[in-house]
Coordinates of C-alpha atoms in Angstrom, one line a residue:
Chain A
X139 CA 18.1 -44.1 -13.0
X140 CA 14.7 -45.5 -13.9
X141 CA 11.5 -43.8 -12.5
X142 CA 9.7 -46.8 -11.0
X143 CA 6.4 -45.0 -10.7
X144 CA 4.0 -45.8 -13.5
X145 CA 2.7 -42.8 -15.5
X146 CA -0.7 -43.0 -13.9
X147 CA 0.8 -42.8 -10.4
X148 CA 3.0 -39.8 -11.5
X149 CA -0.1 -38.0 -12.7
X150 CA -1.9 -38.8 -9.4
X151 CA 1.0 -37.5 -7.4
X152 CA 1.1 -34.3 -9.4
X153 CA -2.6 -33.7 -8.9
X154 CA -2.4 -34.5 -5.1
X155 CA 0.5 -32.0 -4.7
X156 CA -1.8 -29.3 -6.1
X157 CA -3.9 -29.6 -2.9
X158 CA -3.3 -27.1 -0.1
X159 CA -1.1 -28.4 2.7
X160 CA 0.0 -31.5 0.6
X161 CA 3.7 -31.7 -0.1
X162 CA 5.5 -34.5 -2.0
X163 CA 5.7 -36.8 1.0
X164 CA 2.1 -36.5 2.0
X165 CA 1.1 -37.0 -1.7
X166 CA 3.1 -40.3 -1.8
X167 CA 1.3 -41.4 1.4
X168 CA -2.1 -40.5 0.1
X169 CA -1.4 -42.2 -3.2
X170 CA -0.2 -45.4 -1.5
X171 CA -3.3 -45.5 0.6
X172 CA -5.6 -45.0 -2.4
X173 CA -3.8 -47.6 -4.5
X174 CA -4.1 -50.2 -1.8
X175 CA -7.9 -49.7 -1.6
X176 CA -9.1 -49.5 -5.2
X177 CA -12.8 -49.6 -4.2
X178 CA -12.3 -46.6 -1.8
X179 CA -10.3 -44.8 -4.6
X180 CA -13.2 -45.3 -7.0
X181 CA -15.7 -44.0 -4.4
X182 CA -13.5 -40.9 -3.8
X183 CA -13.2 -40.3 -7.6
X184 CA -17.0 -40.6 -8.0
X185 CA -17.5 -38.1 -5.0
X186 CA -15.0 -35.7 -6.6
X187 CA -16.7 -35.9 -10.0
X188 CA -20.2 -35.4 -8.4
X189 CA -19.0 -32.4 -6.4
X190 CA -17.1 -30.9 -9.3
X191 CA -20.0 -31.3 -11.7
X192 CA -22.9 -30.7 -9.4
X193 CA -21.9 -28.1 -6.8
X194 CA -21.9 -24.3 -7.6
X195 CA -22.3 -21.2 -5.6
X196 CA -25.9 -20.5 -4.5
X197 CA -27.3 -17.7 -6.8
X198 CA -28.3 -15.7 -3.8
X199 CA -25.8 -16.2 -0.9
X200 CA -22.8 -18.0 -2.6
X201 CA -22.9 -21.0 -0.2
X202 CA -22.1 -24.2 -2.2
X203 CA -25.3 -25.7 -3.5
X204 CA -26.4 -28.5 -5.8
X205 CA -29.4 -26.5 -7.0
X206 CA -29.8 -22.9 -8.2
X207 CA -30.1 -21.8 -4.5
X208 CA -28.8 -23.5 -1.3
X209 CA -30.8 -25.2 1.3
X210 CA -30.6 -22.2 3.7
X211 CA -32.0 -19.8 1.1
X212 CA -34.8 -22.2 0.2
X213 CA -35.7 -23.1 3.8
X214 CA -38.9 -21.7 5.3
X215 CA -38.8 -20.6 8.9
X216 CA -35.4 -18.8 8.7
X217 CA -35.2 -15.2 9.9
X218 CA -35.0 -13.3 6.6
X219 CA -34.3 -10.0 8.4
X220 CA -30.9 -11.3 9.7
X221 CA -27.9 -11.7 7.4
X222 CA -24.6 -13.1 8.5
X223 CA -21.7 -12.1 6.2
X224 CA -18.7 -14.6 6.2
X225 CA -15.5 -14.9 4.2
X226 CA -15.8 -18.5 3.2
X227 CA -18.5 -21.3 3.3
X228 CA -16.6 -23.1 6.0
X229 CA -17.3 -20.2 8.4
X230 CA -21.0 -20.4 7.6
X231 CA -20.9 -24.2 8.3
X232 CA -19.3 -23.5 11.7
X233 CA -21.9 -20.9 12.6
X234 CA -24.7 -23.1 11.4
X235 CA -23.4 -26.0 13.5
X236 CA -23.9 -23.9 16.7
X237 CA -27.7 -24.0 16.2
X238 CA -27.9 -20.5 17.5
X239 CA -28.3 -18.7 14.2
X240 CA -31.5 -18.8 12.3
X241 CA -30.9 -16.0 9.8
X242 CA -29.5 -16.2 6.2
X243 CA -25.9 -16.1 5.1
X244 CA -23.9 -14.2 2.6
X245 CA -20.4 -15.5 1.5
X246 CA -18.0 -12.9 0.3
X247 CA -15.7 -15.5 -1.2
X248 CA -12.6 -14.0 0.3
X249 CA -11.4 -10.8 1.9
X250 CA -9.8 -7.6 0.7
X251 CA -6.2 -8.6 0.0
X252 CA -4.4 -6.0 -2.2
X253 CA -1.1 -7.9 -1.8
X254 CA -2.7 -10.7 -3.8
X255 CA -4.6 -8.5 -6.1
X256 CA -8.0 -9.0 -4.4
X257 CA -10.2 -5.9 -4.3
X258 CA -13.9 -5.5 -3.7
X259 CA -14.7 -6.3 -7.3
X260 CA -13.3 -9.9 -6.8
X261 CA -15.7 -10.3 -3.8
X262 CA -19.5 -10.6 -3.7
X263 CA -19.9 -7.1 -2.1
X264 CA -22.1 -5.8 -4.9
X265 CA -24.4 -8.8 -4.7
X266 CA -24.6 -8.1 -0.9
X267 CA -25.7 -4.5 -1.5
X268 CA -28.3 -5.7 -4.0
X269 CA -29.6 -8.2 -1.5
X270 CA -29.9 -5.6 1.3
X271 CA -31.9 -3.4 -1.1
X272 CA -34.1 -6.2 -2.5
X273 CA -34.7 -8.3 0.6
X274 CA -36.4 -7.4 4.0
X275 CA -33.0 -7.3 5.8
X276 CA -33.0 -5.5 9.1
X277 CA -29.5 -6.5 10.5
X278 CA -26.3 -7.5 8.8
X279 CA -23.8 -9.3 11.1
X280 CA -20.2 -9.0 9.9
X281 CA -18.6 -12.3 10.8
X282 CA -15.3 -12.0 8.9
X283 CA -12.2 -13.3 10.7
X284 CA -10.4 -11.1 13.2
X285 CA -7.3 -10.8 10.9
X286 CA -6.0 -7.6 9.4
X287 CA -7.7 -8.5 6.1
X288 CA -10.9 -9.7 7.8
X289 CA -11.2 -6.5 9.9
X290 CA -10.5 -4.3 6.9
X291 CA -13.1 -6.1 4.9
X292 CA -15.7 -5.7 7.7
X293 CA -14.9 -2.0 7.8
X294 CA -15.3 -1.8 4.0
X295 CA -18.6 -3.6 3.9
X296 CA -19.9 -1.5 6.9
X297 CA -19.0 1.6 4.8
X298 CA -20.7 0.3 1.7
X299 CA -23.9 -0.4 3.7
X300 CA -23.9 2.9 5.4
X301 CA -27.1 4.8 4.6
X302 CA -28.9 1.6 3.5
X303 CA -31.0 1.7 6.7
X304 CA -30.0 -1.7 8.0
X305 CA -28.3 -2.2 11.3
X306 CA -24.7 -3.4 10.9
X307 CA -23.0 -5.3 13.7
X308 CA -19.7 -7.0 14.2
X309 CA -19.4 -10.4 15.7
X310 CA -17.9 -10.4 19.2
X311 CA -14.4 -11.8 20.0
X312 CA -13.1 -13.2 23.3
X313 CA -12.0 -16.3 25.1
X314 CA -13.0 -19.7 23.7
X315 CA -15.6 -21.6 25.9
X316 CA -13.9 -24.5 27.8
X317 CA -10.5 -22.9 27.3
X318 CA -8.1 -21.7 29.9
X319 CA -7.1 -18.0 30.3
X320 CA -3.5 -19.1 30.7
X321 CA -3.5 -20.6 27.2
X322 CA -5.1 -17.6 25.5
X323 CA -2.9 -15.2 23.5
X324 CA -2.4 -11.6 24.6
X325 CA -4.5 -10.1 21.9
X326 CA -7.5 -12.4 22.6
X327 CA -7.1 -11.7 26.3
X328 CA -7.0 -7.9 25.7
X329 CA -10.1 -8.1 23.5
X330 CA -11.9 -10.2 26.1
X331 CA -11.1 -7.6 28.8
X332 CA -12.2 -4.7 26.5
X333 CA -15.4 -6.6 25.6
X334 CA -16.2 -7.5 29.2
X335 CA -19.9 -7.7 30.2
X336 CA -21.7 -6.8 33.3
X337 CA -22.8 -9.8 35.5
X338 CA -26.5 -9.7 35.9
Chain B
X180 CA 17.3 -16.9 35.1
X181 CA 20.5 -18.4 33.8
X182 CA 22.2 -20.3 31.0
X183 CA 23.5 -23.6 32.4
X184 CA 24.7 -25.3 29.2
X185 CA 25.0 -24.5 25.5
X186 CA 25.6 -26.9 22.6
X187 CA 26.6 -25.4 19.3
X188 CA 26.7 -27.0 15.8
X189 CA 27.1 -25.3 12.4
X190 CA 27.0 -21.8 13.8
X191 CA 29.3 -19.1 12.3
X192 CA 32.9 -20.0 12.8
X193 CA 32.4 -22.0 16.0
X194 CA 33.5 -25.6 16.2
X195 CA 30.9 -28.1 17.4
X196 CA 31.1 -28.0 21.2
X197 CA 29.2 -28.3 24.4
X198 CA 29.7 -25.7 27.1
X199 CA 28.8 -25.6 30.8
X200 CA 28.4 -22.1 32.1
X201 CA 29.0 -20.7 35.6
X202 CA 26.5 -18.4 37.2
X203 CA 28.9 -15.5 37.4
X204 CA 30.8 -13.3 35.0
X205 CA 32.7 -15.0 32.2
X206 CA 35.5 -13.1 30.4
X207 CA 35.9 -14.5 26.9
X208 CA 39.3 -13.7 25.6
X209 CA 40.9 -14.3 22.2
X210 CA 42.4 -12.7 19.2
X211 CA 40.4 -11.1 16.4
X212 CA 38.4 -13.7 14.4
X213 CA 38.9 -16.4 17.1
X214 CA 35.1 -16.7 17.6
X215 CA 34.3 -14.5 20.7
X216 CA 31.6 -12.5 18.9
X217 CA 30.2 -15.7 17.3
X218 CA 29.9 -17.4 20.7
X219 CA 28.1 -14.4 22.3
X220 CA 25.9 -14.2 19.2
X221 CA 24.9 -17.8 19.6
X222 CA 23.7 -17.0 23.1
X223 CA 21.8 -13.9 21.9
X224 CA 20.2 -16.0 19.1
X225 CA 19.1 -18.7 21.6
X226 CA 17.6 -16.0 23.8
X227 CA 16.3 -13.3 21.4
X228 CA 16.2 -15.1 18.0
X229 CA 18.2 -12.1 16.9
X230 CA 21.8 -11.1 16.7
X231 CA 23.4 -7.9 17.9
X232 CA 25.5 -8.0 14.7
X233 CA 24.0 -6.4 11.6
X234 CA 23.4 -8.7 8.6
X235 CA 21.1 -11.4 7.4
X236 CA 20.3 -14.4 9.7
X237 CA 21.6 -16.6 6.8
X238 CA 25.1 -15.5 7.8
X239 CA 24.6 -17.4 11.1
X240 CA 24.9 -20.6 9.1
X241 CA 28.5 -21.9 9.0
X242 CA 30.1 -21.7 5.5
X243 CA 29.4 -25.1 3.8
X244 CA 26.8 -26.2 6.4
X245 CA 23.2 -26.9 5.6
X246 CA 22.1 -25.3 8.9
X247 CA 22.8 -24.9 12.6
X248 CA 21.6 -26.3 16.0
X249 CA 21.8 -24.2 19.2
X250 CA 20.6 -26.2 22.2
X251 CA 20.5 -24.6 25.7
X252 CA 19.5 -25.6 29.2
X253 CA 18.2 -22.5 30.9
X254 CA 17.3 -22.3 34.6
X255 CA 14.2 -20.3 35.2
X256 CA 12.4 -20.1 38.6
X257 CA 14.2 -23.3 39.6
X258 CA 13.0 -25.1 36.5
X259 CA 15.3 -26.4 33.8
X260 CA 14.1 -25.4 30.3
X261 CA 15.5 -27.2 27.3
X262 CA 15.5 -24.9 24.4
X263 CA 16.5 -25.6 20.8
X264 CA 16.8 -23.3 17.9
X265 CA 17.3 -25.1 14.5
X266 CA 18.2 -23.0 11.5
X267 CA 18.1 -24.4 7.9
X268 CA 19.6 -22.4 5.1
X269 CA 17.5 -21.7 2.0
X270 CA 16.6 -18.6 0.2
X271 CA 16.1 -17.3 3.7
X272 CA 16.7 -18.9 7.1
X273 CA 14.1 -21.4 8.0
X274 CA 13.8 -21.5 11.8
X275 CA 12.3 -24.1 14.1
X276 CA 11.9 -23.5 17.8
X277 CA 11.4 -26.0 20.5
X278 CA 11.0 -26.1 24.3
X279 CA 11.5 -29.7 25.4
X280 CA 10.0 -31.6 22.5
X281 CA 7.2 -29.1 21.8
X282 CA 7.5 -26.8 18.9
X283 CA 6.8 -23.1 19.7
X284 CA 6.0 -20.0 17.7
X285 CA 8.4 -17.0 18.0
X286 CA 5.8 -15.2 20.2
X287 CA 5.7 -18.1 22.6
X288 CA 9.5 -18.6 22.5
X289 CA 10.7 -15.1 22.9
X290 CA 9.8 -14.5 26.6
X291 CA 11.4 -17.7 27.8
X292 CA 15.1 -16.5 28.0
X293 CA 15.6 -12.8 27.2
X294 CA 19.2 -11.9 26.7
X295 CA 20.5 -8.3 27.2
X296 CA 23.0 -8.0 24.3
X297 CA 25.5 -5.2 24.2
X298 CA 28.0 -4.7 21.4
X299 CA 29.8 -2.1 19.3
X300 CA 26.8 -2.0 17.1
X301 CA 24.9 -0.2 19.9
X302 CA 26.4 3.0 18.6
X303 CA 23.7 2.8 16.0
X304 CA 21.2 3.7 18.7
X305 CA 22.8 7.1 18.7
X306 CA 24.1 7.5 15.2
X307 CA 21.9 5.1 13.2
X308 CA 18.6 5.7 11.6
X309 CA 15.2 5.8 13.4
X310 CA 14.6 2.1 12.7
X311 CA 17.4 1.2 15.2
X312 CA 15.7 3.1 18.0
X313 CA 12.3 1.9 17.1
X314 CA 13.5 -1.7 17.2
X315 CA 15.1 -1.1 20.6
X316 CA 11.9 0.5 21.9
X317 CA 9.6 -2.2 20.5
X318 CA 11.8 -4.9 22.0
X319 CA 11.5 -3.3 25.4
X320 CA 7.8 -2.9 24.9
X321 CA 7.5 -6.6 24.0
X322 CA 9.2 -7.7 27.2
X323 CA 7.0 -5.3 29.2
X324 CA 3.8 -6.2 27.3
X325 CA 4.1 -9.4 25.1
X326 CA 1.0 -8.2 23.3
X327 CA 3.4 -5.8 21.4
X328 CA 4.6 -8.7 19.2
X329 CA 1.1 -9.4 17.7
X330 CA 0.2 -5.7 17.5
X331 CA 3.5 -5.0 15.6
X332 CA 3.0 -8.0 13.3
X333 CA -0.6 -6.9 12.5
X334 CA 0.4 -3.3 12.0
X335 CA 3.1 -4.3 9.5
X336 CA 0.6 -6.6 7.7
X337 CA -1.9 -3.7 7.5
X338 CA 0.9 -1.5 6.2
X339 CA 1.9 -4.0 3.5
X340 CA -1.8 -4.3 2.5
X341 CA -2.3 -0.5 2.3
X342 CA 1.0 0.0 0.3
X343 CA -0.2 -2.7 -2.1
X344 CA -3.6 -1.0 -2.4
X345 CA -1.7 2.3 -3.1
X346 CA 0.3 0.6 -5.8
X347 CA -2.8 -0.8 -7.5
X348 CA -4.5 2.6 -7.4
X349 CA -7.3 1.4 -5.2
X350 CA -10.2 3.8 -4.6
X351 CA -10.5 5.7 -1.3
X352 CA -13.0 3.4 0.5
X353 CA -10.6 0.4 0.0
X354 CA -7.7 2.4 1.4
X355 CA -9.9 3.6 4.3
X356 CA -10.5 0.0 5.3
X357 CA -6.8 -0.6 5.9
X358 CA -6.3 2.9 7.3
X359 CA -8.9 2.1 10.0
X360 CA -6.7 -1.0 10.9
X361 CA -3.5 1.1 10.8
X362 CA -5.1 3.7 13.1
X363 CA -6.3 1.2 15.7
X364 CA -3.1 -0.9 15.7
X365 CA -0.9 2.2 15.4
X366 CA -2.4 4.0 18.3
X367 CA -2.0 0.8 20.5
X368 CA 1.6 0.6 19.4
X369 CA 2.1 4.2 20.3
X370 CA 0.6 3.6 23.7
X371 CA 2.9 0.8 24.3
X372 CA 5.9 2.8 23.1
X373 CA 5.1 5.9 25.2
X374 CA 4.7 3.7 28.3
X375 CA 8.1 2.1 27.7
X376 CA 9.7 5.6 27.2
X377 CA 8.3 6.9 30.4
X378 CA 9.8 4.0 32.3
X379 CA 13.1 4.2 30.4
X380 CA 13.6 7.9 31.1
X381 CA 13.0 7.3 34.8
X382 CA 15.7 4.6 34.9
X383 CA 18.2 6.3 32.6
X384 CA 19.3 8.9 35.2
X385 CA 20.5 6.1 37.6
X386 CA 22.4 4.3 34.9
X387 CA 24.1 7.4 33.6
X388 CA 25.2 8.2 37.2
X389 CA 26.6 4.7 37.6
X390 CA 28.6 5.1 34.4
X391 CA 29.9 8.6 35.5
X392 CA 28.2 10.3 32.6
X393 CA 29.9 13.7 32.3
X394 CA 27.1 15.6 30.7
X395 CA 23.5 16.5 31.6
X396 CA 20.9 13.8 31.3
X397 CA 19.5 13.5 27.7
X398 CA 15.8 14.0 27.2
X399 CA 14.0 11.1 25.5
X400 CA 11.6 12.6 23.0
X401 CA 9.2 10.6 21.0
X402 CA 9.2 12.2 17.6
X403 CA 5.9 11.6 15.7
X404 CA 6.1 13.9 12.8
X405 CA 2.4 13.4 12.2
X406 CA 1.6 14.8 15.7
X407 CA -0.5 11.8 16.7
X408 CA 0.5 11.7 20.4
X409 CA -0.2 12.4 23.2
X410 CA -3.8 11.5 24.0
X411 CA -6.2 8.7 24.7
X412 CA -6.0 5.6 22.4
X413 CA -9.2 6.8 20.7
X414 CA -7.9 10.3 20.2
X415 CA -4.6 9.0 18.8
X416 CA -6.4 6.6 16.5
X417 CA -8.6 9.4 15.3
X418 CA -5.6 11.7 14.6
X419 CA -3.7 8.9 12.8
X420 CA -6.7 8.1 10.7
X421 CA -7.0 11.8 9.7
X422 CA -3.2 12.0 9.0
X423 CA -3.5 8.9 6.8
X424 CA -6.4 10.4 4.9
X425 CA -4.6 13.7 4.4
X426 CA -1.5 12.1 3.2
X427 CA -3.3 9.9 0.7
X428 CA -2.7 12.1 -2.4
X429 CA 1.1 12.3 -1.8
X430 CA 1.2 8.6 -0.9
X431 CA -0.5 7.6 -4.1
X432 CA 2.3 9.1 -6.1
X433 CA 5.0 7.3 -4.0
X434 CA 3.0 4.1 -3.5
X435 CA 4.1 4.1 0.1
X436 CA 2.5 5.0 3.5
X437 CA 4.3 8.1 4.8
X438 CA 2.6 8.6 8.2
X439 CA 2.3 6.3 11.2
X440 CA 4.5 4.7 13.9
X441 CA 6.7 3.0 11.3
X442 CA 8.1 6.5 10.6
X443 CA 8.4 7.7 14.2
X444 CA 11.7 8.1 16.1
X445 CA 12.9 8.1 19.6
X446 CA 15.1 11.2 19.8
X447 CA 17.8 11.7 22.3
X448 CA 18.1 15.4 23.0
X449 CA 21.0 17.0 24.9
X450 CA 21.1 20.7 25.7
X451 CA 18.4 21.3 23.0
X452 CA 20.3 19.5 20.3
X453 CA 20.2 15.9 19.0
X454 CA 22.7 14.0 21.2
X455 CA 24.5 12.6 18.1
X456 CA 25.6 16.1 17.2
X457 CA 27.2 17.0 20.5
X458 CA 28.8 13.9 21.9
X459 CA 32.1 12.0 21.2
X460 CA 32.3 8.4 20.1
X461 CA 33.1 7.2 23.6
X462 CA 30.3 9.2 25.1
X463 CA 28.0 7.7 22.4
X464 CA 29.0 4.2 23.5
X465 CA 28.4 5.1 27.1
X466 CA 25.0 6.6 26.4
X467 CA 23.9 3.6 24.3
X468 CA 25.1 1.3 27.1
X469 CA 23.2 3.4 29.7
X470 CA 20.0 3.1 27.5
X471 CA 20.3 -0.6 27.4
X472 CA 21.1 -0.9 31.1
X473 CA 18.1 1.3 31.8
X474 CA 15.9 -1.1 29.7
X475 CA 17.3 -4.0 31.7
X476 CA 16.6 -2.2 35.0
X477 CA 13.0 -1.5 33.9
X478 CA 12.4 -5.1 33.1
X479 CA 14.0 -6.2 36.4
X480 CA 11.7 -3.8 38.3
X481 CA 8.5 -4.4 36.4
X482 CA 8.7 -7.9 35.2
X483 CA 11.3 -9.2 37.6
X484 CA 13.5 -10.3 34.6
X485 CA 17.2 -10.8 35.4
X486 CA 18.4 -11.4 31.8
X487 CA 21.7 -12.9 31.0
X488 CA 24.0 -10.2 29.7
X489 CA 26.3 -10.6 26.8
X490 CA 28.7 -7.7 26.1
X491 CA 30.8 -8.1 22.9
X492 CA 34.1 -6.2 22.6
X493 CA 33.4 -4.5 25.9
X494 CA 36.4 -2.2 25.8
X495 CA 35.7 -0.8 22.3
X496 CA 35.6 3.0 22.2
X497 CA 35.8 3.3 26.0
X498 CA 38.6 4.9 28.0
X499 CA 39.9 3.1 31.1
X500 CA 37.7 5.0 33.6
X501 CA 34.5 4.5 31.5
X502 CA 35.3 0.8 31.0
X503 CA 35.8 0.3 34.8
X504 CA 32.4 2.0 35.4
X505 CA 30.6 -0.3 32.9
X506 CA 32.2 -3.4 34.3
X507 CA 31.6 -2.3 37.9
X508 CA 27.9 -1.7 37.0
X509 CA 27.6 -5.3 35.6
X510 CA 29.5 -6.9 38.4
X511 CA 26.5 -7.4 40.7
X512 CA 24.1 -8.3 37.9
X513 CA 24.4 -12.1 37.9
X514 CA 25.3 -14.0 34.8
X515 CA 27.4 -11.8 32.4
X516 CA 29.5 -12.9 29.4
X517 CA 31.9 -10.2 28.2
X518 CA 34.4 -10.6 25.3
X519 CA 37.6 -8.7 24.6
X520 CA 40.7 -9.0 22.6
X521 CA 42.6 -6.9 25.2
X522 CA 43.1 -8.9 28.4
X523 CA 45.2 -6.3 30.1
X524 CA 42.5 -3.7 29.7
X525 CA 39.7 -5.6 31.3
X526 CA 41.6 -7.8 33.8
X527 CA 41.8 -5.2 36.6
X528 CA 38.0 -4.8 36.7
X529 CA 37.3 -8.5 36.3
X530 CA 39.4 -10.2 39.0
X531 CA 36.6 -12.5 40.0
X532 CA 35.5 -13.5 36.5
X533 CA 35.9 -17.0 35.1
X534 CA 38.2 -16.8 32.1
X535 CA 37.5 -18.7 28.9
X536 CA 40.0 -18.5 26.0
X537 CA 38.8 -19.1 22.5
X538 CA 40.9 -20.0 19.5
X539 CA 39.8 -21.2 16.1
X540 CA 36.2 -21.3 17.2
X541 CA 36.9 -23.6 20.2
X542 CA 36.6 -22.6 23.8
X543 CA 39.1 -23.7 26.4
X544 CA 38.6 -23.0 30.1

């Protein structure tokens, strides 16, 4: 049997399959799409090279940045007394998109995950402690995900910051706006009931 | 709630077939190895995603087949639900669950069609290890409070993480982070279990009386060796956190978490002694059956569930009188599927039952 795929296509497929959520079939579909649109493929390649060469973690908060520090850390008018701690940049992007948060971020670059060999030393916890000491931070909001690992990480970070003099708070959890109670899972519902608020 | 139709393909030793089920009792009769247990097991898997027979789910896949399909039409509150369980054999069983055309998670699927499964393996409730009784209790807790599923999953994940942290020699603060999770989730699990036990104990007396239980009523005692219960959730979480912290040194040596609900037991105590030490094999079967019937009664009363009953090898280990009591208790229940290799033994108590005969994995009416 002859492999009809040219070597360049085989390499492309192998690289695509390395991406999360992309299996062999999806890789073939993506490759087909790219090969049919050479101009689009070149634009994608250029974007990839630019991102790979030009983006690095912000030296202060670890958000992706094209300069030494990110746009949030450089911005004037942000509340520098408020620090939101997230697992990954994507969580910070979501929070920023709400328009409700005007403080600064700190990206942990993961969670405690001993099963996969991730301890505090693989995260940016030490840098967070340094920031809290060096910057005029008054409150740290722990916005890690409500998973076992996210909760444990929040607890760990809260412990590390104990005695630093800053207020440490945990992001609230409850029903999604616009959602229906009947579609919510039991844990979310239970948390919503426990975290109920008085109607003013 | 009832099973109207079942289609089977590639499951155990059953031939591919489609079955229409009556709403009453069905007696499934056949020789050893004919497929009686496999058929009841197929029903249990469609309902509970678990078998009453010990062993790996991979053993559900027919020898030489790539996987199995179990399709069922279930009537629930006058609605017909079309359920499909697809199993594909690999290093482990890959399972896909559907209601209609929509794919469901196990947590979503499990409350659709609960099956009360009775079998000779129920003896493990009396003579088996604590994990058998914990599983029984957690399943009852789940049907009472579906939240149990996610609490249990999260607790197990926190346990795996803490064990991994113990193995890698993580410092105390890192262990504490997962201990906090274990304490919060563990105390919630304890709360759910204790609530289930209180309901179970209340219903057990009636069930033992219905089965002409000859001894005094056993006491159900939740044995938490770490003395975490009773108390408010906050108190229990506090005690569990303390127990985990105290146990840390010993656990570091063993790289395993030794305290918490994953080590607890539901003890059955009779006249001050563990029931398993003072009862006969037949009495053990009767007691295990009464426990399961009590769980069914609790669900009927609290959640208005009327689960389908499958009872494999119903006459195993029971004398004629005890067997008659069990079958009499099930007679008014609704849809019941019982299997036996001894037609003469069960026939006098099942005069109104529909009889299915099974041979070489194929049912004939």
